Amino acid sequence: MTRVTADVTFLRDYNQALVMAVGRTARTFERSTVVEATGLTPQAVSKVIARLTADGLIRPAGVRRPGIGKPAVVYELVPDSRYAIGAHVARRTLRLVLVDLAGTVHQSAVSPLPRDFTPEQLLDALSAGIDTLAGIGDLRGRLTGLGIGMIGPLDHANGLVRDAHGLRHWHDVPLREVAEKHLGLAVHLDKDVTAGITAEAWRHGATFGDAALIMVESGIGGGFWLGGAAHRGAHTNAGEFGHTVVDLTGPLCVCGRHGCLEIVHHHAAEAGDIAHAARVLAVGVVNLLQTLDLAHVVLAGADLLRHPQTYLTAVTEAVQADARRAAWLSTRVALSSLGADVIAAGAAMQVLDQHYGIPELAPI
């Protein structure tokens, strides 16, 4: 692809993504709505609307008749025109969801995974789980792919699971490639917490701001939304929040360090002292806020959601009690709006973003 062709393709896809974003956030819209929201010219918007209508992604939803001037065609997104499957791979379970173009979760199913499961066992579980989703055969023509939110560390850019914490059989496994061959679907692989924060950003829209999703589920991780996009870091391995040290003489963690937030929290939780475990997590969150100055902190994960109010109260109180956080440094702390589905749903939304979101920069 030449530079000129790449730039034209990027611009066309970028403009399409802007219109799709308006369609996801507004129940109905017209050409002038998109012009005002995006800054695109009326001519450019008309071309994009024509393409999206031809592809069945949006459709006319009536006509608005102003007092003066021509009637304006009103459009709406067609949510069931495209779907994606999302998978949340945890150490104990596999959760699958079916998500439409608007980001609505239509189905959710969870199944157990074998202890210390292998790549082959995960692929078989994915295949069996997808086949059990109701009506999946009828959606094949509208299915854009599978998104996998996986335990890290992993290399998102190359689709590799590097050395998943607590899983012995996952050293440099090309999961994206082998899953595509095994399942016959386009596959997007990302860290579980990065998928989760993507889901929250979709749900909140443009008002979300810089944010973190803190997940407590057999381990602790953090997904970051910075500057309007998921932050993955220089090696696509950002998010190892649980492996920040909070006690220099603390217990040995699975990562090889002593006194990581994850292991200190785990020991408290295993002892049945959930209140103390929540306070440990809260210390880590306050440290994170001092580093990144976030507007939102979202709490998620199966282990956390077993005691949601305890964790929410502990983190909220710790943030509010930090004397250095004046009123203008306020941070909103909340539980995930998608509950246990947040990682799987976010993985599916990432697939939809690949096709109908803001494109990556065109290669030069």
mmCIF file of C-alpha atoms in Angstrom:
data_model
loop_
_atom_site.group_PDB
_atom_site.id
_atom_site.type_symbol
_atom_site.label_atom_id
_atom_site.label_comp_id
_atom_site.label_asym_id
_atom_site.label_seq_id
_atom_site.Cartn_x
_atom_site.Cartn_y
_atom_site.Cartn_z
ATOM 1 C CA MET A 1 0.000 0.000 0.000
ATOM 2 C CA THR A 2 1.420 3.415 -0.931
ATOM 3 C CA ARG A 3 1.561 6.251 1.570
ATOM 4 C CA VAL A 4 -1.185 8.173 -0.275
ATOM 5 C CA THR A 5 -3.488 5.136 -0.420
ATOM 6 C CA ALA A 6 -2.814 4.384 3.241
ATOM 7 C CA ASP A 7 -3.669 7.921 4.263
ATOM 8 C CA VAL A 8 -6.887 7.948 2.210
ATOM 9 C CA THR A 9 -7.952 4.585 3.658
ATOM 10 C CA PHE A 10 -7.160 5.731 7.168
ATOM 11 C CA LEU A 11 -9.113 8.967 6.718
ATOM 12 C CA ARG A 12 -12.129 7.124 5.292
ATOM 13 C CA ASP A 13 -12.141 4.577 8.123
ATOM 14 C CA TYR A 14 -11.521 7.278 10.706
ATOM 15 C CA ASN A 15 -14.491 9.308 9.504
ATOM 16 C CA GLN A 16 -16.634 6.162 9.522
ATOM 17 C CA ALA A 17 -15.566 5.452 13.100
ATOM 18 C CA LEU A 18 -16.576 8.955 14.184
ATOM 19 C CA VAL A 19 -20.060 8.502 12.736
ATOM 20 C CA MET A 20 -20.353 5.064 14.350
ATOM 21 C CA ALA A 21 -19.402 6.584 17.709
ATOM 22 C CA VAL A 22 -22.250 9.087 17.362
ATOM 23 C CA GLY A 23 -24.599 6.242 16.478
ATOM 24 C CA ARG A 24 -23.610 4.287 19.595
ATOM 25 C CA THR A 25 -24.107 7.218 21.953
ATOM 26 C CA ALA A 26 -27.221 8.829 20.445
ATOM 27 C CA ARG A 27 -30.490 6.940 20.097
ATOM 28 C CA THR A 28 -31.151 8.713 16.776
ATOM 29 C CA PHE A 29 -29.133 11.232 14.792
ATOM 30 C CA GLU A 30 -29.161 13.171 11.561
ATOM 31 C CA ARG A 31 -26.459 14.583 9.337
ATOM 32 C CA SER A 32 -26.278 17.895 11.192
ATOM 33 C CA THR A 33 -25.847 16.026 14.498
ATOM 34 C CA VAL A 34 -22.755 14.293 13.156
ATOM 35 C CA VAL A 35 -21.358 17.495 11.641
ATOM 36 C CA GLU A 36 -21.667 19.296 14.965
ATOM 37 C CA ALA A 37 -20.260 16.395 17.005
ATOM 38 C CA THR A 38 -17.310 15.518 14.761
ATOM 39 C CA GLY A 39 -16.351 18.648 12.848
ATOM 40 C CA LEU A 40 -16.568 16.778 9.538
ATOM 41 C CA THR A 41 -17.964 18.596 6.512
ATOM 42 C CA PRO A 42 -21.589 17.908 5.511
ATOM 43 C CA GLN A 43 -20.324 16.362 2.262
ATOM 44 C CA ALA A 44 -18.002 13.963 4.107
ATOM 45 C CA VAL A 45 -20.776 12.976 6.515
ATOM 46 C CA SER A 46 -23.178 12.312 3.652
ATOM 47 C CA LYS A 47 -20.645 9.943 2.024
ATOM 48 C CA VAL A 48 -20.052 8.058 5.277
ATOM 49 C CA ILE A 49 -23.770 7.762 6.025
ATOM 50 C CA ALA A 50 -24.355 6.393 2.526
ATOM 51 C CA ARG A 51 -21.636 3.734 3.014
ATOM 52 C CA LEU A 52 -22.862 2.722 6.462
ATOM 53 C CA THR A 53 -26.452 2.505 5.247
ATOM 54 C CA ALA A 54 -25.427 0.335 2.299
ATOM 55 C CA ASP A 55 -23.547 -1.977 4.682
ATOM 56 C CA GLY A 56 -26.613 -2.247 6.929
ATOM 57 C CA LEU A 57 -24.853 -0.730 9.963
ATOM 58 C CA ILE A 58 -27.256 2.206 10.215
ATOM 59 C CA ARG A 59 -30.752 2.748 8.794
ATOM 60 C CA PRO A 60 -33.240 5.575 8.284
ATOM 61 C CA ALA A 61 -35.542 5.981 11.271
ATOM 62 C CA GLY A 62 -37.900 8.660 10.029
ATOM 63 C CA VAL A 63 -37.823 12.297 9.009
ATOM 64 C CA ARG A 64 -37.616 15.465 11.081
ATOM 65 C CA ARG A 65 -39.521 18.391 9.590
ATOM 66 C CA PRO A 66 -38.148 21.722 10.795
ATOM 67 C CA GLY A 67 -40.206 24.860 10.568
ATOM 68 C CA ILE A 68 -37.963 26.186 7.817
ATOM 69 C CA GLY A 69 -35.955 24.253 5.223
ATOM 70 C CA LYS A 70 -35.943 20.718 3.891
ATOM 71 C CA PRO A 71 -36.934 17.737 6.007
ATOM 72 C CA ALA A 72 -33.928 15.980 7.589
ATOM 73 C CA VAL A 73 -33.553 12.200 7.495
ATOM 74 C CA VAL A 74 -33.078 10.691 10.951
ATOM 75 C CA TYR A 75 -30.825 7.629 11.320
ATOM 76 C CA GLU A 76 -30.204 5.000 13.967
ATOM 77 C CA LEU A 77 -27.630 2.298 14.600
ATOM 78 C CA VAL A 78 -28.644 -1.271 13.700
ATOM 79 C CA PRO A 79 -27.362 -3.156 16.780
ATOM 80 C CA ASP A 80 -28.064 -6.642 15.430
ATOM 81 C CA SER A 81 -26.205 -5.992 12.171
ATOM 82 C CA ARG A 82 -22.928 -7.141 13.734
ATOM 83 C CA TYR A 83 -21.922 -9.226 16.756
ATOM 84 C CA ALA A 84 -18.730 -10.286 18.500
ATOM 85 C CA ILE A 85 -17.951 -12.978 21.043
ATOM 86 C CA GLY A 86 -15.902 -12.102 24.088
ATOM 87 C CA ALA A 87 -13.972 -14.540 26.280
ATOM 88 C CA HIS A 88 -12.609 -13.961 29.770
ATOM 89 C CA VAL A 89 -9.924 -16.522 30.565
ATOM 90 C CA ALA A 90 -9.341 -16.688 34.317
ATOM 91 C CA ARG A 91 -7.318 -19.241 36.262
ATOM 92 C CA ARG A 92 -10.414 -21.205 37.223
ATOM 93 C CA THR A 93 -13.107 -20.352 34.682
ATOM 94 C CA LEU A 94 -13.926 -19.391 31.107
ATOM 95 C CA ARG A 95 -16.679 -16.813 30.604
ATOM 96 C CA LEU A 96 -18.172 -16.203 27.151
ATOM 97 C CA VAL A 97 -20.510 -13.394 26.118
ATOM 98 C CA LEU A 98 -22.248 -12.370 22.907
ATOM 99 C CA VAL A 99 -22.234 -8.610 22.301
ATOM 100 C CA ASP A 100 -23.949 -6.588 19.578
ATOM 101 C CA LEU A 101 -22.757 -3.500 17.715
ATOM 102 C CA ALA A 102 -24.191 -1.199 20.384
ATOM 103 C CA GLY A 103 -22.237 -2.970 23.143
ATOM 104 C CA THR A 104 -25.213 -4.784 24.650
ATOM 105 C CA VAL A 105 -24.514 -8.190 26.205
ATOM 106 C CA HIS A 106 -27.073 -10.696 24.893
ATOM 107 C CA GLN A 107 -25.746 -13.919 26.378
ATOM 108 C CA SER A 108 -23.334 -14.817 29.136
ATOM 109 C CA ALA A 109 -22.121 -18.288 30.080
ATOM 110 C CA VAL A 110 -19.404 -19.492 32.435
ATOM 111 C CA SER A 111 -17.739 -22.910 32.571
ATOM 112 C CA PRO A 112 -14.932 -24.345 34.711
ATOM 113 C CA LEU A 113 -11.391 -24.778 33.408
ATOM 114 C CA PRO A 114 -9.113 -27.630 34.526
ATOM 115 C CA ARG A 115 -6.566 -26.798 37.184
ATOM 116 C CA ASP A 116 -3.372 -25.481 35.553
ATOM 117 C CA PHE A 117 -5.000 -25.862 32.116
ATOM 118 C CA THR A 118 -3.007 -26.203 28.897
ATOM 119 C CA PRO A 119 -3.453 -24.226 25.647
ATOM 120 C CA GLU A 120 -5.123 -27.263 24.074
ATOM 121 C CA GLN A 121 -7.614 -27.510 26.939
ATOM 122 C CA LEU A 122 -8.456 -23.818 26.595
ATOM 123 C CA LEU A 123 -8.987 -24.130 22.831
ATOM 124 C CA ASP A 124 -11.319 -27.081 23.339
ATOM 125 C CA ALA A 125 -13.247 -25.167 26.015
ATOM 126 C CA LEU A 126 -13.551 -22.133 23.715
ATOM 127 C CA SER A 127 -14.813 -24.267 20.844
ATOM 128 C CA ALA A 128 -17.364 -26.099 22.999
ATOM 129 C CA GLY A 129 -18.510 -22.889 24.695
ATOM 130 C CA ILE A 130 -19.023 -20.985 21.442
ATOM 131 C CA ASP A 131 -21.073 -23.846 20.004
ATOM 132 C CA THR A 132 -23.438 -23.712 22.995
ATOM 133 C CA LEU A 133 -24.262 -20.015 22.567
ATOM 134 C CA ALA A 134 -27.895 -19.858 21.523
ATOM 135 C CA GLY A 135 -28.448 -19.135 17.839
ATOM 136 C CA ILE A 136 -24.741 -18.720 17.088
ATOM 137 C CA GLY A 137 -25.092 -20.630 13.810
ATOM 138 C CA ASP A 138 -27.580 -18.076 12.503
ATOM 139 C CA LEU A 139 -25.172 -15.206 13.262
ATOM 140 C CA ARG A 140 -22.111 -16.448 11.371
ATOM 141 C CA GLY A 141 -22.581 -13.900 8.601
ATOM 142 C CA ARG A 142 -22.771 -11.082 11.146
ATOM 143 C CA LEU A 143 -20.074 -12.328 13.524
ATOM 144 C CA THR A 144 -16.943 -10.161 13.386
ATOM 145 C CA GLY A 145 -14.738 -12.354 15.561
ATOM 146 C CA LEU A 146 -13.659 -13.433 19.019
ATOM 147 C CA GLY A 147 -11.957 -11.246 21.605
ATOM 148 C CA ILE A 148 -9.965 -12.931 24.377
ATOM 149 C CA GLY A 149 -9.177 -11.198 27.660
ATOM 150 C CA MET A 150 -6.323 -13.281 29.086
ATOM 151 C CA ILE A 151 -4.162 -13.448 32.178
ATOM 152 C CA GLY A 152 -0.833 -11.666 31.689
ATOM 153 C CA PRO A 153 1.937 -11.032 31.116
ATOM 154 C CA LEU A 154 1.323 -11.098 27.372
ATOM 155 C CA ASP A 155 2.454 -9.453 24.161
ATOM 156 C CA HIS A 156 -0.665 -7.899 22.687
ATOM 157 C CA ALA A 157 1.027 -6.711 19.501
ATOM 158 C CA ASN A 158 2.174 -10.208 18.524
ATOM 159 C CA GLY A 159 -0.664 -12.203 20.064
ATOM 160 C CA LEU A 160 1.612 -14.057 22.491
ATOM 161 C CA VAL A 161 0.946 -15.127 26.065
ATOM 162 C CA ARG A 162 4.408 -14.709 27.572
ATOM 163 C CA ASP A 163 4.292 -16.303 31.029
ATOM 164 C CA ALA A 164 0.790 -16.193 32.492
ATOM 165 C CA HIS A 165 1.105 -15.919 36.266
ATOM 166 C CA GLY A 166 0.169 -19.170 37.986
ATOM 167 C CA LEU A 167 -0.105 -21.228 34.767
ATOM 168 C CA ARG A 168 2.858 -23.512 33.981
ATOM 169 C CA HIS A 169 2.018 -24.298 30.349
ATOM 170 C CA TRP A 170 1.851 -20.755 29.024
ATOM 171 C CA HIS A 171 5.355 -19.691 28.014
ATOM 172 C CA ASP A 172 5.387 -17.773 24.701
ATOM 173 C CA VAL A 173 2.167 -19.357 23.454
ATOM 174 C CA PRO A 174 0.939 -17.758 20.159
ATOM 175 C CA LEU A 175 -2.654 -17.861 21.357
ATOM 176 C CA ARG A 176 -4.090 -15.487 18.769
ATOM 177 C CA GLU A 177 -2.703 -17.522 15.867
ATOM 178 C CA VAL A 178 -3.597 -20.976 17.174
ATOM 179 C CA ALA A 179 -7.080 -19.836 18.254
ATOM 180 C CA GLU A 180 -7.814 -18.444 14.788
ATOM 181 C CA LYS A 181 -6.825 -21.763 13.202
ATOM 182 C CA HIS A 182 -8.704 -23.853 15.756
ATOM 183 C CA LEU A 183 -11.925 -21.810 15.749
ATOM 184 C CA GLY A 184 -12.061 -20.401 12.227
ATOM 185 C CA LEU A 185 -12.656 -16.891 13.571
ATOM 186 C CA ALA A 186 -10.698 -13.654 13.605
ATOM 187 C CA VAL A 187 -9.215 -13.370 17.109
ATOM 188 C CA HIS A 188 -8.161 -10.339 19.135
ATOM 189 C CA LEU A 189 -5.994 -11.025 22.202
ATOM 190 C CA ASP A 190 -5.443 -8.592 25.035
ATOM 191 C CA LYS A 191 -4.850 -8.507 28.748
ATOM 192 C CA ASP A 192 -7.977 -9.157 30.779
ATOM 193 C CA VAL A 193 -7.837 -5.800 32.557
ATOM 194 C CA THR A 194 -7.261 -3.866 29.320
ATOM 195 C CA ALA A 195 -10.335 -5.498 27.849
ATOM 196 C CA GLY A 196 -12.250 -4.584 31.004
ATOM 197 C CA ILE A 197 -11.365 -0.903 30.930
ATOM 198 C CA THR A 198 -12.360 -0.814 27.249
ATOM 199 C CA ALA A 199 -15.841 -2.017 28.224
ATOM 200 C CA GLU A 200 -16.173 0.702 30.848
ATOM 201 C CA ALA A 201 -15.070 3.341 28.357
ATOM 202 C CA TRP A 202 -17.719 2.140 25.885
ATOM 203 C CA ARG A 203 -20.377 2.308 28.593
ATOM 204 C CA HIS A 204 -19.435 5.775 29.836
ATOM 205 C CA GLY A 205 -18.669 7.453 26.512
ATOM 206 C CA ALA A 206 -16.732 10.673 26.056
ATOM 207 C CA THR A 207 -17.189 11.778 29.688
ATOM 208 C CA PHE A 208 -15.125 8.885 31.054
ATOM 209 C CA GLY A 209 -11.751 10.638 31.200
ATOM 210 C CA ASP A 210 -8.578 8.998 32.517
ATOM 211 C CA ALA A 211 -9.489 5.892 34.472
ATOM 212 C CA ALA A 212 -8.370 2.545 35.866
ATOM 213 C CA LEU A 213 -10.161 -0.753 36.258
ATOM 214 C CA ILE A 214 -8.904 -2.699 39.281
ATOM 215 C CA MET A 215 -9.677 -6.407 39.056
ATOM 216 C CA VAL A 216 -9.472 -8.830 41.972
ATOM 217 C CA GLU A 217 -9.925 -12.384 40.724
ATOM 218 C CA SER A 218 -7.401 -14.980 41.903
ATOM 219 C CA GLY A 219 -4.899 -12.200 41.246
ATOM 220 C CA ILE A 220 -4.923 -8.405 41.054
ATOM 221 C CA GLY A 221 -4.506 -6.361 37.882
ATOM 222 C CA GLY A 222 -5.143 -2.853 36.627
ATOM 223 C CA GLY A 223 -6.372 -1.736 33.221
ATOM 224 C CA PHE A 224 -5.781 1.895 32.221
ATOM 225 C CA TRP A 225 -7.671 4.287 29.957
ATOM 226 C CA LEU A 226 -5.463 7.326 29.364
ATOM 227 C CA GLY A 227 -5.916 10.132 26.869
ATOM 228 C CA GLY A 228 -8.982 8.528 25.312
ATOM 229 C CA ALA A 229 -7.438 5.107 24.616
ATOM 230 C CA ALA A 230 -6.398 1.904 26.341
ATOM 231 C CA HIS A 231 -2.844 2.207 27.665
ATOM 232 C CA ARG A 232 -0.757 -0.923 27.099
ATOM 233 C CA GLY A 233 2.763 0.376 27.637
ATOM 234 C CA ALA A 234 5.984 0.109 25.635
ATOM 235 C CA HIS A 235 5.887 -3.700 25.626
ATOM 236 C CA THR A 236 2.057 -4.012 25.792
ATOM 237 C CA ASN A 237 2.438 -5.322 29.338
ATOM 238 C CA ALA A 238 1.021 -2.451 31.399
ATOM 239 C CA GLY A 239 -1.411 -3.518 34.091
ATOM 240 C CA GLU A 240 0.650 -5.628 36.498
ATOM 241 C CA PHE A 241 -0.755 -3.508 39.317
ATOM 242 C CA GLY A 242 -0.870 -6.443 41.736
ATOM 243 C CA HIS A 243 2.886 -6.841 41.492
ATOM 244 C CA THR A 244 3.747 -3.458 42.902
ATOM 245 C CA VAL A 245 5.472 -3.893 46.265
ATOM 246 C CA VAL A 246 3.717 -2.655 49.427
ATOM 247 C CA ASP A 247 5.772 -4.560 52.052
ATOM 248 C CA LEU A 248 9.546 -4.941 51.577
ATOM 249 C CA THR A 249 9.693 -7.829 54.064
ATOM 250 C CA GLY A 250 6.405 -9.389 53.009
ATOM 251 C CA PRO A 251 5.670 -12.925 51.749
ATOM 252 C CA LEU A 252 7.051 -14.307 48.500
ATOM 253 C CA CYS A 253 4.792 -13.676 45.497
ATOM 254 C CA VAL A 254 4.365 -15.895 42.407
ATOM 255 C CA CYS A 255 6.254 -13.259 40.399
ATOM 256 C CA GLY A 256 9.378 -13.766 42.528
ATOM 257 C CA ARG A 257 9.208 -10.525 44.510
ATOM 258 C CA HIS A 258 8.453 -10.167 48.196
ATOM 259 C CA GLY A 259 5.508 -8.193 49.543
ATOM 260 C CA CYS A 260 3.572 -7.537 46.342
ATOM 261 C CA LEU A 261 0.122 -6.033 46.743
ATOM 262 C CA GLU A 262 -1.377 -9.237 45.333
ATOM 263 C CA ILE A 263 0.218 -11.639 47.814
ATOM 264 C CA VAL A 264 -0.343 -9.397 50.837
ATOM 265 C CA HIS A 265 -3.995 -9.034 49.835
ATOM 266 C CA HIS A 266 -4.251 -12.784 49.167
ATOM 267 C CA HIS A 267 -2.933 -13.719 52.616
ATOM 268 C CA ALA A 268 -5.488 -11.447 54.295
ATOM 269 C CA ALA A 269 -8.332 -12.821 52.175
ATOM 270 C CA GLU A 270 -7.254 -16.442 52.783
ATOM 271 C CA ALA A 271 -7.291 -15.753 56.532
ATOM 272 C CA GLY A 272 -10.899 -14.593 56.201
ATOM 273 C CA ASP A 273 -10.111 -10.956 57.002
ATOM 274 C CA ILE A 274 -11.833 -9.395 53.999
ATOM 275 C CA ALA A 275 -11.930 -5.972 55.637
ATOM 276 C CA HIS A 276 -8.125 -5.968 55.918
ATOM 277 C CA ALA A 277 -7.757 -7.324 52.379
ATOM 278 C CA ALA A 278 -9.906 -4.453 51.131
ATOM 279 C CA ARG A 279 -7.760 -1.932 53.016
ATOM 280 C CA VAL A 280 -4.625 -3.411 51.415
ATOM 281 C CA LEU A 281 -6.183 -2.914 47.983
ATOM 282 C CA ALA A 282 -7.180 0.619 48.963
ATOM 283 C CA VAL A 283 -3.555 1.495 49.782
ATOM 284 C CA GLY A 284 -2.541 0.345 46.323
ATOM 285 C CA VAL A 285 -5.290 2.414 44.695
ATOM 286 C CA VAL A 286 -4.247 5.578 46.534
ATOM 287 C CA ASN A 287 -0.638 5.006 45.446
ATOM 288 C CA LEU A 288 -1.875 4.637 41.880
ATOM 289 C CA LEU A 289 -3.821 7.887 42.072
ATOM 290 C CA GLN A 290 -0.737 9.715 43.266
ATOM 291 C CA THR A 291 1.075 8.424 40.201
ATOM 292 C CA LEU A 292 -1.523 8.824 37.467
ATOM 293 C CA ASP A 293 -4.103 11.391 38.731
ATOM 294 C CA LEU A 294 -7.185 9.518 37.539
ATOM 295 C CA ALA A 295 -10.779 10.709 37.305
ATOM 296 C CA HIS A 296 -12.355 7.258 37.735
ATOM 297 C CA VAL A 297 -11.516 4.008 39.493
ATOM 298 C CA VAL A 298 -13.697 1.014 38.617
ATOM 299 C CA LEU A 299 -13.660 -2.078 40.845
ATOM 300 C CA ALA A 300 -14.260 -5.504 39.305
ATOM 301 C CA GLY A 301 -13.457 -9.217 39.498
ATOM 302 C CA ALA A 302 -15.197 -12.308 40.852
ATOM 303 C CA ASP A 303 -13.364 -12.306 44.194
ATOM 304 C CA LEU A 304 -14.071 -8.623 44.783
ATOM 305 C CA LEU A 305 -17.716 -8.947 43.756
ATOM 306 C CA ARG A 306 -18.296 -11.495 46.497
ATOM 307 C CA HIS A 307 -17.821 -8.610 48.964
ATOM 308 C CA PRO A 308 -18.621 -5.563 46.816
ATOM 309 C CA GLN A 309 -19.653 -3.140 49.525
ATOM 310 C CA THR A 310 -16.643 -3.923 51.726
ATOM 311 C CA TYR A 311 -14.217 -3.148 48.900
ATOM 312 C CA LEU A 312 -16.129 -0.141 47.613
ATOM 313 C CA THR A 313 -16.281 1.397 51.090
ATOM 314 C CA ALA A 314 -12.604 0.736 51.863
ATOM 315 C CA VAL A 315 -11.320 2.206 48.603
ATOM 316 C CA THR A 316 -13.681 5.185 48.669
ATOM 317 C CA GLU A 317 -12.778 6.040 52.268
ATOM 318 C CA ALA A 318 -9.052 5.711 51.589
ATOM 319 C CA VAL A 319 -9.280 8.031 48.587
ATOM 320 C CA GLN A 320 -11.343 10.590 50.497
ATOM 321 C CA ALA A 321 -9.083 10.390 53.570
ATOM 322 C CA ASP A 322 -5.944 11.240 51.621
ATOM 323 C CA ALA A 323 -5.348 14.789 52.834
ATOM 324 C CA ARG A 324 -3.343 15.664 49.749
ATOM 325 C CA ARG A 325 -6.326 15.071 47.498
ATOM 326 C CA ALA A 326 -8.049 18.441 47.622
ATOM 327 C CA ALA A 327 -11.518 18.963 46.177
ATOM 328 C CA TRP A 328 -10.115 19.653 42.721
ATOM 329 C CA LEU A 329 -8.394 16.243 42.754
ATOM 330 C CA SER A 330 -11.613 14.302 43.249
ATOM 331 C CA THR A 331 -11.815 10.724 41.932
ATOM 332 C CA ARG A 332 -15.009 8.740 41.456
ATOM 333 C CA VAL A 333 -14.845 5.165 42.752
ATOM 334 C CA ALA A 334 -17.508 2.710 41.567
ATOM 335 C CA LEU A 335 -18.213 -0.957 40.965
ATOM 336 C CA SER A 336 -18.198 -2.131 37.368
ATOM 337 C CA SER A 337 -21.488 -1.491 35.588
ATOM 338 C CA LEU A 338 -21.137 -4.858 33.823
ATOM 339 C CA GLY A 339 -20.423 -6.957 36.895
ATOM 340 C CA ALA A 340 -18.774 -10.317 36.201
ATOM 341 C CA ASP A 341 -19.143 -9.854 32.421
ATOM 342 C CA VAL A 342 -16.884 -6.800 32.172
ATOM 343 C CA ILE A 343 -13.728 -8.541 30.885
ATOM 344 C CA ALA A 344 -15.480 -10.754 28.333
ATOM 345 C CA ALA A 345 -17.701 -7.888 27.174
ATOM 346 C CA GLY A 346 -14.694 -5.614 26.780
ATOM 347 C CA ALA A 347 -12.878 -8.250 24.724
ATOM 348 C CA ALA A 348 -15.880 -8.418 22.374
ATOM 349 C CA MET A 349 -16.023 -4.621 22.135
ATOM 350 C CA GLN A 350 -12.349 -4.579 21.161
ATOM 351 C CA VAL A 351 -13.179 -6.821 18.201
ATOM 352 C CA LEU A 352 -15.977 -4.470 17.154
ATOM 353 C CA ASP A 353 -13.563 -1.549 17.578
ATOM 354 C CA GLN A 354 -11.114 -3.189 15.181
ATOM 355 C CA HIS A 355 -13.760 -3.154 12.456
ATOM 356 C CA TYR A 356 -15.959 -0.201 13.386
ATOM 357 C CA GLY A 357 -13.874 1.922 15.739
ATOM 358 C CA ILE A 358 -11.000 4.347 15.382
ATOM 359 C CA PRO A 359 -8.418 2.603 13.134
ATOM 360 C CA GLU A 360 -4.749 2.170 13.882
ATOM 361 C CA LEU A 361 -2.356 4.538 12.086
ATOM 362 C CA ALA A 362 -1.841 3.492 8.487
ATOM 363 C CA PRO A 363 1.592 1.976 7.763
ATOM 364 C CA ILE A 364 4.071 4.302 6.085
#
